[in-house]
mmCIF file of C-alpha atoms in Angstrom:
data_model
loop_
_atom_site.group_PDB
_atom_site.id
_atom_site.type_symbol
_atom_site.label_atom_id
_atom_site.label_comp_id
_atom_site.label_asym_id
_atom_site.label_seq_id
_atom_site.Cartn_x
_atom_site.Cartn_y
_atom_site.Cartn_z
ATOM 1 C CA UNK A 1 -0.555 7.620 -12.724
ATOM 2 C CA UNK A 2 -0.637 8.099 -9.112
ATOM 3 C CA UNK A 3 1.892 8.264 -6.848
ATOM 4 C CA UNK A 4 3.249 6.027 -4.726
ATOM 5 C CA UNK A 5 3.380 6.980 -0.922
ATOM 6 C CA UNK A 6 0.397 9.338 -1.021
ATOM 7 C CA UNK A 7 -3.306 9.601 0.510
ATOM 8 C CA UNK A 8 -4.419 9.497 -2.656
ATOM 9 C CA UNK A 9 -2.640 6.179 -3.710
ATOM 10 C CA UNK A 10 -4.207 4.155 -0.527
ATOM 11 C CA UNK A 11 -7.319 5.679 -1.351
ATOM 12 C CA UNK A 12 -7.255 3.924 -4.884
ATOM 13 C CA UNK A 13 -5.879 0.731 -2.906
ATOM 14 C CA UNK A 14 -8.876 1.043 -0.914
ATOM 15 C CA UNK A 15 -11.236 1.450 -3.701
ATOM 16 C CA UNK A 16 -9.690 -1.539 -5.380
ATOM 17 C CA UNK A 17 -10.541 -3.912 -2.578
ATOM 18 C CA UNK A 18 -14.047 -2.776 -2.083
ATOM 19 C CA UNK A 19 -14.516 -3.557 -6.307
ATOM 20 C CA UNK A 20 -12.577 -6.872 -5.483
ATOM 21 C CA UNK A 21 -15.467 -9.878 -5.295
ATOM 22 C CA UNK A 22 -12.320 -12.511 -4.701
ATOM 23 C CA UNK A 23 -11.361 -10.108 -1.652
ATOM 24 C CA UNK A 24 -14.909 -9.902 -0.599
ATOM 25 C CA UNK A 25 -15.298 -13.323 -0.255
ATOM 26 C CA UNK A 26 -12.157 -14.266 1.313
ATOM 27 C CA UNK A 27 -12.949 -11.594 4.040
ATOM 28 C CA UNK A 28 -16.020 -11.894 4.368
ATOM 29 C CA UNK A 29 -16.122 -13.047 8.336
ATOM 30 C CA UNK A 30 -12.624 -10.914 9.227
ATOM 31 C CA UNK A 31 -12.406 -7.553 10.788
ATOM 32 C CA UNK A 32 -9.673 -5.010 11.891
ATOM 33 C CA UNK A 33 -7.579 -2.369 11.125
ATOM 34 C CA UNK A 34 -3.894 -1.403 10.327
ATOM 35 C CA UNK A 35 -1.057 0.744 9.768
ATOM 36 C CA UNK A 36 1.312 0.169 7.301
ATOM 37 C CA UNK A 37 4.410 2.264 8.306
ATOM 38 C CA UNK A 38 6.865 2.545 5.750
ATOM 39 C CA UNK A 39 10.939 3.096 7.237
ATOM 40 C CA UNK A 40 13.087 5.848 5.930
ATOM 41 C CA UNK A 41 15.161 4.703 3.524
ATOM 42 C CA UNK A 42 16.378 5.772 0.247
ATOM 43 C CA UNK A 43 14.595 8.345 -0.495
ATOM 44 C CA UNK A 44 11.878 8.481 1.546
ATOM 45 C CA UNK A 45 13.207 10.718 4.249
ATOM 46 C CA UNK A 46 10.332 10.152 6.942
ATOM 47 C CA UNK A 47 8.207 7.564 7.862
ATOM 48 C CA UNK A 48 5.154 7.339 5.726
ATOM 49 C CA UNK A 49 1.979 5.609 7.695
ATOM 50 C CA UNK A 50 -0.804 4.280 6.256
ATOM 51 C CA UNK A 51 -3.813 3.369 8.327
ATOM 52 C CA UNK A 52 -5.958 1.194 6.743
ATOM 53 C CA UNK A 53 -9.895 -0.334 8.773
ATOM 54 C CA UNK A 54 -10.827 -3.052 7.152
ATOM 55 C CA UNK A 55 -14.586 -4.635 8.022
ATOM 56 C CA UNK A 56 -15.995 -8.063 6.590
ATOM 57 C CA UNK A 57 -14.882 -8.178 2.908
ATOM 58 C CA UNK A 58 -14.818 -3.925 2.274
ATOM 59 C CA UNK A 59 -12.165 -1.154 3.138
ATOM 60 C CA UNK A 60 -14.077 1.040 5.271
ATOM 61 C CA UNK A 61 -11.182 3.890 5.389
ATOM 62 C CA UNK A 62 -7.854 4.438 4.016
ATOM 63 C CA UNK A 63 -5.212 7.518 4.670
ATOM 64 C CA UNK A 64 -2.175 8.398 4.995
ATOM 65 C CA UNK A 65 -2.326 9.408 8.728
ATOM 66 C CA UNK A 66 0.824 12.479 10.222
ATOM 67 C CA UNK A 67 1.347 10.653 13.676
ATOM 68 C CA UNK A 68 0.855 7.157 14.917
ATOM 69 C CA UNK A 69 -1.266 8.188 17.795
ATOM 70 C CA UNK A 70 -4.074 9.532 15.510
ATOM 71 C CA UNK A 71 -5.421 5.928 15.780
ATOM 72 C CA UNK A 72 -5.025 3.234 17.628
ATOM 73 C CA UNK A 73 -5.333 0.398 15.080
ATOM 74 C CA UNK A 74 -5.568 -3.126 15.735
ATOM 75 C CA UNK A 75 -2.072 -4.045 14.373
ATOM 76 C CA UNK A 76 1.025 -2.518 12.389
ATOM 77 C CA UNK A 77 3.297 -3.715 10.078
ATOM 78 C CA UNK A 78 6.647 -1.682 10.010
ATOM 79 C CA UNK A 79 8.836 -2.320 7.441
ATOM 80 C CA UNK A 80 11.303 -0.583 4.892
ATOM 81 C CA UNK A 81 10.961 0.678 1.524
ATOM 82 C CA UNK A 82 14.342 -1.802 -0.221
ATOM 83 C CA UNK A 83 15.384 -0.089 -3.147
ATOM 84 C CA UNK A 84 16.986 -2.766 -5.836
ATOM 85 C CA UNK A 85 18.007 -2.087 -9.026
ATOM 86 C CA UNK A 86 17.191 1.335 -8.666
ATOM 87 C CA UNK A 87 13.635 0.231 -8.456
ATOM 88 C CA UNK A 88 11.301 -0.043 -5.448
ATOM 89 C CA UNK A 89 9.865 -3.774 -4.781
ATOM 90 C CA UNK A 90 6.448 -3.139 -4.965
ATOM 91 C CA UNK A 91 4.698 -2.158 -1.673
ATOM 92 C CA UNK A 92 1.758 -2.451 -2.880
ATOM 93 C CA UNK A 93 1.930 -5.953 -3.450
ATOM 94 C CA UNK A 94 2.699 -6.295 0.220
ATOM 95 C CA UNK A 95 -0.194 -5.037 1.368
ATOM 96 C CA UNK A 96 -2.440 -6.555 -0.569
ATOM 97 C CA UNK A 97 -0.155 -10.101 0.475
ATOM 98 C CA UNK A 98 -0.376 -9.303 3.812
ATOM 99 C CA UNK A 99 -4.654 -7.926 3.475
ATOM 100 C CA UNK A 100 -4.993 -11.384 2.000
ATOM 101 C CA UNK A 101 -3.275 -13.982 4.180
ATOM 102 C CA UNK A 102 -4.862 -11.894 7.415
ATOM 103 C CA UNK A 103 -8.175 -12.434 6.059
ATOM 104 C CA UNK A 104 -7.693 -15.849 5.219
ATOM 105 C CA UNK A 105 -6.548 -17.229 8.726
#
């Protein structure tokens, strides 16, 4: 299983889209990048930023980036990681809402 919060888990996020024909058509005339910046909370003791460049229907790059002035991305979501129930709502689901409903506007 991989874990949640590392470059190798938006990697596999990343990999997912481009094998996604549902998010290649829905994207298929939107471009941009992100970063998704997760807030410290819990216990996730420093921000954790994502940067995401996404280009016509594929994922061109995912990381986790160290500093938010590596790039200079087209937009950012900040947000923070709500623990309930002693169980994290799923950020990835997030993402992949938010991937979705940019692509579709």
């Amino acid at each position: 299983m991989i874990k949640f919060l590392t470059d190798e888990w938006i990697k596999a996020l990343c990999q997912e889209l481009n094998r996604s024909e549902a998010y290649a058509q829905a994207a298929k005339n939107w471009e941009g990048d992100f970063y998704f910046i997760v807030e410290p909370e819990g216990p996730v003791k420093e921000p954790v930023i994502f940067y995401v460049d996404l280009w016509h229907g594929k994922c061109r790059e995912a990381k986790l980036v160290a500093d938010e002035g590596e790039k200079q991305p087209a937009f950012r979501m900040r947000a923070r990681l709500f623990i309930m129930h002693i169980q994290y709502i799923h950020w990835e689901a997030i993402i992949l809402i938010y991937i979705t409903t940019c692509c579709a506007i």
